[in-house]
Amino acid sequence: MISQRQLFLSQLAQTSPIPLGLEIDHAEGCWLYDINGKKYLDLISGISVSSIGHRHPAVVKAIKDQADKYLHVMVYGEYIQSPQVAFAKLLTDHLPGSLNCVFFTNSGTEATEGSMKLAKRVTGRPEIIGCYNSYHGSTQGALSIAGGEWFKNSFRPLLPGTRQIRFNNFDDIREITNHTAAVFMEPIQAEAGSILPSPGYLEAVRLRCSETGTLLVFDEIQTAFGRTGSFFNFKQNGVIPDILLLGKALGGGMPLGAFIADRAIMNEFTHDPVLGHITTFGGHPVSCAAGKAAMEVLMDSDLVQQVREKEALFMANLTHPEIKAIHGQGLLLAVEVSGFEKVQKIIRACIPEGLITDWFLFNDRCIRIAPPLIITKEEILWACEVIKKAIGLSID
């Protein structure tokens, strides 16, 4: 009989020549369980998705309750669907007044694509600027504004009128001009290895965008929903974007993305042409019900308030001569070692010990630490010991 592993390798498209290939049977809280009953502490949350853990009871209940009512009924934006309306209201109630209108998508990448179209439509300008070592998704448009030439060179030609500036470089801010429709920026560069903005940098970008009539788009697909110690990272520096991108943890484990702007901006999609941006499954009612439940769990608990304390626990206990630095904020941390080969050895050495970690697309010297926010002190201390043991095993 053909095994699941054989079918996985032969019938599913692969994204790398050597996938980890863990065969997961079920998941609960911070833990994944394989078909043999072995458990693994998930230190990456499915890449920042499962912020309140796997299969949180409130999320599971919301999914079941909505499934008993209806699934897909019509393309997004045509029918009044209560899960979409309720979740949009909850989101905008906790955002600045200018971020008052939500367009739900299937994913963060699609939120990027919709925002690129919106920026061109609103400003009538051709140019969109991203940052080197940024990541906004893998579709053609998102890839065009992302950084990391090795990641996108094989897919050229990409969109014209797109280019990059250097994150944290104040001189490059002058490249934002009255020809620029939008600047896309992560307030913390996640895939670059969790790089924080320099003091005053985001404020300077905001000022330049305001001077030139350029829309500032913050990609909080990885940083929102408490991961860096506040519900939305941009609230830590007081810089308000014109458009906010959300995804990953937004759906509570279900596929969901969104871009949020002022209604006056978003209304440009309603005419010239009508249906200026559409999606069949964006804002699926089950995903919206799950996302609203997950957000309410964070609001009704002190999980977000605990994040910086848990960050400090990782920082204090991840000490080893091979660790060169730890970058990041909250529970989006990057542990820097000597290079990609060592990173891979450490990741592989952690798996038999029951710990799952990963690396970063644009920083191959760092190990990713982005666990569910519900991770306990005991789990953090255990994870630190496993990582240090794996580092020791990786030394030639």
Short mmCIF file of C-alpha atoms in Angstrom, two decimals, residues 35-259:
data_model
loop_
_atom_site.label_atom_id
_atom_site.label_comp_id
_atom_site.label_asym_id
_atom_site.label_seq_id
_atom_site.Cartn_x
_atom_site.Cartn_y
_atom_site.Cartn_z
CA ILE A 35 1.08 9.71 13.67
CA ASN A 36 3.32 7.81 16.10
CA GLY A 37 2.22 9.89 19.07
CA LYS A 38 5.44 11.89 19.35
CA LYS A 39 4.80 15.49 20.34
CA TYR A 40 6.58 18.63 19.18
CA LEU A 41 6.55 22.10 20.72
CA ASP A 42 5.61 24.48 17.90
CA LEU A 43 8.04 27.37 18.25
CA ILE A 44 6.94 29.05 15.01
CA SER A 45 3.10 28.98 15.20
CA GLY A 46 2.79 27.81 11.61
CA ILE A 47 4.72 31.01 10.72
CA SER A 48 2.97 33.40 13.11
CA VAL A 49 -0.54 32.07 12.44
CA SER A 50 -1.58 30.21 15.60
CA SER A 51 -1.13 33.08 18.04
CA ILE A 52 -3.56 31.68 20.60
CA GLY A 53 -2.44 28.11 19.99
CA HIS A 54 -3.82 25.29 17.92
CA ARG A 55 -7.53 24.50 18.09
CA HIS A 56 -8.41 27.00 20.79
CA PRO A 57 -11.86 25.98 22.13
CA ALA A 58 -13.38 29.39 21.40
CA VAL A 59 -12.21 29.27 17.79
CA VAL A 60 -13.37 25.69 17.28
CA LYS A 61 -16.80 26.58 18.69
CA ALA A 62 -17.09 29.61 16.40
CA ILE A 63 -16.21 27.46 13.38
CA LYS A 64 -18.77 24.81 14.28
CA ASP A 65 -21.48 27.35 15.02
CA GLN A 66 -20.98 29.12 11.69
CA ALA A 67 -20.78 25.83 9.77
CA ASP A 68 -24.26 25.04 11.13
CA LYS A 69 -25.58 28.27 9.55
CA TYR A 70 -23.94 28.67 6.14
CA LEU A 71 -20.64 28.38 4.32
CA HIS A 72 -20.04 30.18 1.03
CA VAL A 73 -23.15 31.90 -0.30
CA MET A 74 -21.93 34.66 -2.64
CA VAL A 75 -18.77 36.47 -3.67
CA TYR A 76 -17.39 38.95 -1.18
CA GLY A 77 -19.19 42.27 -1.00
CA GLU A 78 -22.57 41.29 -2.44
CA TYR A 79 -24.55 39.80 0.45
CA ILE A 80 -24.67 41.02 4.04
CA GLN A 81 -22.93 38.23 5.94
CA SER A 82 -22.91 38.71 9.70
CA PRO A 83 -19.46 37.15 10.37
CA GLN A 84 -17.83 39.66 8.00
CA VAL A 85 -19.74 42.63 9.38
CA ALA A 86 -19.12 41.71 13.03
CA PHE A 87 -15.41 41.10 12.53
CA ALA A 88 -14.91 44.30 10.52
CA LYS A 89 -16.64 46.26 13.30
CA LEU A 90 -14.44 44.66 15.97
CA LEU A 91 -11.27 45.41 14.02
CA THR A 92 -12.08 49.03 13.24
CA ASP A 93 -13.23 49.69 16.80
CA HIS A 94 -9.60 49.05 17.84
CA LEU A 95 -7.92 51.07 15.10
CA PRO A 96 -7.46 54.81 14.53
CA GLY A 97 -10.43 56.61 12.99
CA SER A 98 -8.83 56.81 9.55
CA LEU A 99 -8.63 53.00 9.35
CA ASN A 100 -12.36 52.44 9.27
CA CYS A 101 -13.10 50.28 6.23
CA VAL A 102 -12.09 46.62 5.80
CA PHE A 103 -11.64 44.63 2.60
CA PHE A 104 -11.31 40.93 3.49
CA THR A 105 -9.17 38.65 1.32
CA ASN A 106 -8.07 35.02 1.41
CA SER A 107 -4.51 35.74 2.51
CA GLY A 108 -1.94 38.38 3.33
CA THR A 109 -0.52 38.19 -0.18
CA GLU A 110 -3.90 39.08 -1.65
CA ALA A 111 -4.16 41.97 0.78
CA THR A 112 -0.88 43.24 -0.68
CA GLU A 113 -2.18 42.88 -4.23
CA GLY A 114 -5.43 44.69 -3.47
CA SER A 115 -3.56 47.52 -1.76
CA MET A 116 -1.22 47.96 -4.72
CA LYS A 117 -4.22 48.38 -7.01
CA LEU A 118 -5.91 50.73 -4.58
CA ALA A 119 -2.82 52.96 -4.28
CA LYS A 120 -2.54 53.31 -8.06
CA ARG A 121 -6.27 53.98 -8.38
CA VAL A 122 -6.35 56.64 -5.66
CA THR A 123 -3.19 58.52 -6.61
CA GLY A 124 -3.09 57.96 -10.36
CA ARG A 125 0.63 57.35 -9.99
CA PRO A 126 2.70 54.49 -11.45
CA GLU A 127 5.43 53.87 -8.88
CA ILE A 128 5.33 51.60 -5.84
CA ILE A 129 8.27 51.35 -3.44
CA GLY A 130 9.12 48.49 -1.10
CA CYS A 131 12.17 47.79 1.03
CA TYR A 132 15.11 45.49 0.49
CA ASN A 133 14.72 42.30 2.54
CA SER A 134 11.00 42.88 2.94
CA TYR A 135 8.38 40.21 2.34
CA HIS A 136 4.80 40.88 1.31
CA GLY A 137 3.89 37.58 -0.39
CA SER A 138 4.82 35.44 -3.38
CA THR A 139 2.38 36.54 -6.09
CA GLN A 140 3.67 38.63 -9.00
CA GLY A 141 2.79 42.03 -7.55
CA ALA A 142 3.86 41.25 -4.00
CA LEU A 143 7.08 39.71 -5.26
CA SER A 144 7.80 42.82 -7.32
CA ILE A 145 8.01 45.04 -4.23
CA ALA A 146 9.72 42.49 -1.99
CA GLY A 147 13.43 42.40 -1.28
CA GLY A 148 15.88 39.57 -1.79
CA GLU A 149 17.03 39.27 -5.38
CA TRP A 150 17.76 35.54 -5.13
CA PHE A 151 14.11 34.98 -4.19
CA LYS A 152 12.64 36.74 -7.21
CA ASN A 153 15.25 36.87 -9.98
CA SER A 154 14.05 33.61 -11.58
CA PHE A 155 10.57 35.07 -12.09
CA ARG A 156 11.47 38.25 -13.94
CA PRO A 157 10.16 40.26 -15.64
CA LEU A 158 8.03 41.42 -12.71
CA LEU A 159 5.81 44.51 -12.47
CA PRO A 160 7.24 47.70 -13.94
CA GLY A 161 7.35 50.81 -11.79
CA THR A 162 8.41 48.96 -8.65
CA ARG A 163 11.65 49.32 -6.73
CA GLN A 164 13.20 49.11 -3.28
CA ILE A 165 14.81 51.40 -0.74
CA ARG A 166 16.94 50.42 2.24
CA PHE A 167 15.05 49.95 5.51
CA ASN A 168 16.40 52.24 8.26
CA ASN A 169 18.35 54.33 5.73
CA PHE A 170 17.28 57.94 6.17
CA ASP A 171 18.95 59.08 2.93
CA ASP A 172 16.81 56.71 0.84
CA ILE A 173 13.63 58.36 2.10
CA ARG A 174 14.29 61.14 -0.44
CA GLU A 175 13.54 58.61 -3.20
CA ILE A 176 9.86 58.87 -2.26
CA THR A 177 8.53 61.53 -4.65
CA ASN A 178 5.31 62.89 -6.12
CA HIS A 179 5.52 60.04 -8.65
CA THR A 180 5.21 57.44 -5.88
CA ALA A 181 1.76 55.95 -5.34
CA ALA A 182 2.63 54.03 -2.18
CA VAL A 183 5.42 52.87 0.08
CA PHE A 184 4.99 49.36 1.47
CA MET A 185 6.84 48.74 4.70
CA GLU A 186 6.89 46.28 7.59
CA PRO A 187 7.16 48.20 10.88
CA ILE A 188 9.43 45.32 11.93
CA GLN A 189 11.13 43.53 9.04
CA ALA A 190 10.12 39.96 9.81
CA GLU A 191 11.83 37.86 7.12
CA ALA A 192 14.99 39.97 7.33
CA GLY A 193 15.47 38.43 10.77
CA SER A 194 13.13 40.58 12.87
CA ILE A 195 14.83 43.93 12.29
CA LEU A 196 13.50 46.84 14.34
CA PRO A 197 13.17 50.37 12.95
CA SER A 198 15.76 52.91 14.04
CA PRO A 199 14.49 55.71 16.32
CA GLY A 200 12.65 58.27 14.23
CA TYR A 201 12.80 56.27 11.00
CA LEU A 202 9.11 55.42 10.60
CA GLU A 203 8.21 58.96 11.62
CA ALA A 204 10.48 60.30 8.87
CA VAL A 205 8.92 57.99 6.29
CA ARG A 206 5.44 59.10 7.37
CA LEU A 207 6.42 62.76 7.03
CA ARG A 208 7.87 62.26 3.54
CA CYS A 209 4.78 60.35 2.40
CA SER A 210 2.54 63.12 3.68
CA GLU A 211 4.66 65.76 1.91
CA THR A 212 4.53 63.97 -1.43
CA GLY A 213 0.93 62.72 -1.29
CA THR A 214 2.16 59.12 -1.16
CA LEU A 215 0.16 56.44 0.63
CA LEU A 216 2.01 54.71 3.47
CA VAL A 217 1.14 51.01 3.73
CA PHE A 218 2.15 49.07 6.83
CA ASP A 219 2.37 45.32 6.41
CA GLU A 220 1.46 43.90 9.83
CA ILE A 221 0.71 40.45 8.49
CA GLN A 222 3.26 38.95 10.90
CA THR A 223 3.49 41.62 13.59
CA ALA A 224 -0.16 42.20 14.54
CA PHE A 225 -2.36 40.55 17.17
CA GLY A 226 0.05 40.82 20.06
CA ARG A 227 3.13 39.19 18.58
CA THR A 228 5.40 42.13 19.38
CA GLY A 229 3.75 43.15 22.65
CA SER A 230 0.92 45.35 21.39
CA PHE A 231 -2.22 44.52 19.46
CA PHE A 232 -0.88 46.33 16.41
CA ASN A 233 2.81 47.11 16.25
CA PHE A 234 2.37 50.57 14.69
CA LYS A 235 0.70 51.76 17.89
CA GLN A 236 4.06 51.47 19.66
CA ASN A 237 5.52 54.37 17.69
CA GLY A 238 2.34 56.32 16.94
CA VAL A 239 2.88 56.34 13.18
CA ILE A 240 -0.48 55.73 11.49
CA PRO A 241 -0.46 54.24 7.98
CA ASP A 242 -2.93 55.05 5.22
CA ILE A 243 -3.46 51.35 4.58
CA LEU A 244 -2.93 48.45 7.01
CA LEU A 245 -2.31 44.88 5.83
CA LEU A 246 -3.32 41.93 8.01
CA GLY A 247 -3.15 38.16 7.61
CA LYS A 248 -1.72 35.06 9.32
CA ALA A 249 -3.08 35.32 12.91
CA LEU A 250 -6.07 37.32 11.62
CA GLY A 251 -8.06 34.12 10.95
CA GLY A 252 -7.30 32.30 14.19
CA GLY A 253 -5.89 29.39 12.17
CA MET A 254 -8.25 29.73 9.22
CA PRO A 255 -7.19 31.35 5.92
CA LEU A 256 -7.93 35.08 6.01
CA GLY A 257 -6.33 38.38 5.07
CA ALA A 258 -7.45 41.99 5.00
CA PHE A 259 -6.45 45.49 3.99
#
